[in-house]
């Protein structure tokens, strides 16, 4: 056998993807696992494919054209990919290559029936399965037919769906090559798919088996509904037997056909329970070999299972490492921090080092293990209450786990569960001077950090930063700061509860908190209106900003200075950046570009403000909000006094209104302090990255984003190029993993079994078809939905309703120009909710899949008081 072009399937393994493709490598590895039977055969290697492609120089030109096509231009992709396929299929197979394939066939039976299967080098990978992207041909008989179908497999590397899939996954067409697997056909009684983890819930302890009669093509093509078996702990725990009216079978002369199944057999299970359990046991062995849950194609021949494919299940969210075999329940940090996108390794490690509680990482996101606090009844109640106020869906998901009764261990009160989570700190006086003192303490601490870090570099910088992180946590955990935050939140809850009880009014605190003082985030949005006031009367500046091609253009501030009035405009933007330039979308990830680093990000918002507002809008809006809050206060107190025991009720309410207006604005300040510190840390670390680039240790500054803080510390300490190749391989692996994490949807709650729980609202008081969420800012508004996934793409008109996945404080400048807000993530006291109330915007948050269920441009009605959205005709 010419090993350059043909290799026996039983002689390859998963290390040879580059030679035999993903499918071939997996099948070879499968054939080596004890007890696993794989139909015998051979692989036509990628070297044969490269030789074929080299015979047609026109393919190179077509690939060049394909790489330049817009990924959304389906017609151009369809035309070019069809042209490439025709070219490849038309290339004659060289005589020596055809002879090598024919000799291999002779070993297994030249006139036997074979399956001819594509096996690309970017296929069945841990982060991208490419399932169904290339072609498979069943029951191919005779050398001439097999050679013809091998050519078709080569060409199928360029099907429209495969080309589109590669473009979306950032994979260069030229880096992917095609091998072909040729295997003896199995003629099964039944076939199907085994998932060694539940593909819907992600539960790694549950396996599901889909089964039908005949060849598996009937299931894959959707011709029949399969029998579905669910297996847990070696036992079938659920089964759904389908009426299987048709099957796909092999024809004697080659090819396949659809046949009707005898009526008496249609509702018979394709497998017995014993066979299902045996198959799952086989699947567990395969899963253990590959080290991850598998999607396995199988067939049953004479009561013996043959495995014809196994690939990783790439859609499952990874499970945090626990280091033990105990049950664990994890809560998403991103849902609380309004940033559910994946974070790069430096961002993950920095947040963990500066966080107040231990965190685990999985899928580029952070989670907190709450198992022990759930286990103790006392801490459980406080935890559920605190998390439920932040996000009711998290509470419901946790209650779903608890209701099962057997997953979370039960600990006595006072056990290792620790103090009750969410327990209120001691109360403080309603004194605005306390807030002033806290803000000043934070400012002094940050100024000291900025002063002291200037002299630090190299390993000494990292030692300094570790000490700075302790100061960071000390400021964040200051008991007085916690008391002030809780005072504002508790006053809000008291007002909402009591005024609904006494006056029948929902969410009254939303109006009472309008234009509260000392809210750094709402001030940030209003301050950008002031910047627009400076720019609006300067036509050259406005035209220049409108002409900017890219928001990433960092030089636009320099360009301003050359225009009439440009110096004044530049000074206004610079002053804004001095105060808020450390902020950005996804700001908890230190690797995200800050506004100071990429000031062009603000240009679309500034232009919206120039277009949509009159001069002096910031001051007017703040004063209007303050007057509304004052009028609401007078109205509430007047109505309370008319009630039985009204003077007492009015007096208590007045005290709470004063309390909420004193403290609720401070709720936003600690995050501002954190992000201010983060920018100081980042600037120092990027200076180190520059030194590493100059020393030849890394090629690009941003490579350090793909190292943890500890790894970067070690690289700086060694400052060596000896391991440059190893370092770059690690960085490249991390980049690929980060790209893959974007395709994963992080769950609100995740168990150590891998089960992802999203929770439900369980409400019956909303209209049919309405989208349900959390009511966080009262009022009802109707308008045009603008679905915005990136702040830089926002193009908003007055009266628009912003619909987005999540909003952290950096989105606040957009809030001044909209009429309402809808987000997929959030709760009563998250940043978007607080600012929506500050600006008086009706808002509903925590609306599952809002950005997919609401179309950009649709008219919607947001019920901010009752917590639902209606999509209007």
mmCIF file of N, CA and C in Angstrom, residues 354 506 872:
data_model
loop_
_atom_site.group_PDB
_atom_site.id
_atom_site.type_symbol
_atom_site.label_atom_id
_atom_site.label_comp_id
_atom_site.label_asym_id
_atom_site.label_seq_id
_atom_site.Cartn_x
_atom_site.Cartn_y
_atom_site.Cartn_z
ATOM 1 N N UNK A 354 -9.382 39.992 42.082
ATOM 2 C CA UNK A 354 -9.890 41.192 42.751
ATOM 3 C C UNK A 354 -11.318 41.008 43.267
ATOM 4 N N UNK A 506 -48.017 50.183 42.054
ATOM 5 C CA UNK A 506 -46.852 49.342 41.786
ATOM 6 C C UNK A 506 -45.617 50.198 41.517
ATOM 7 N N UNK A 872 -46.278 44.509 18.442
ATOM 8 C CA UNK A 872 -47.474 45.070 17.820
ATOM 9 C C UNK A 872 -47.527 44.747 16.332
#
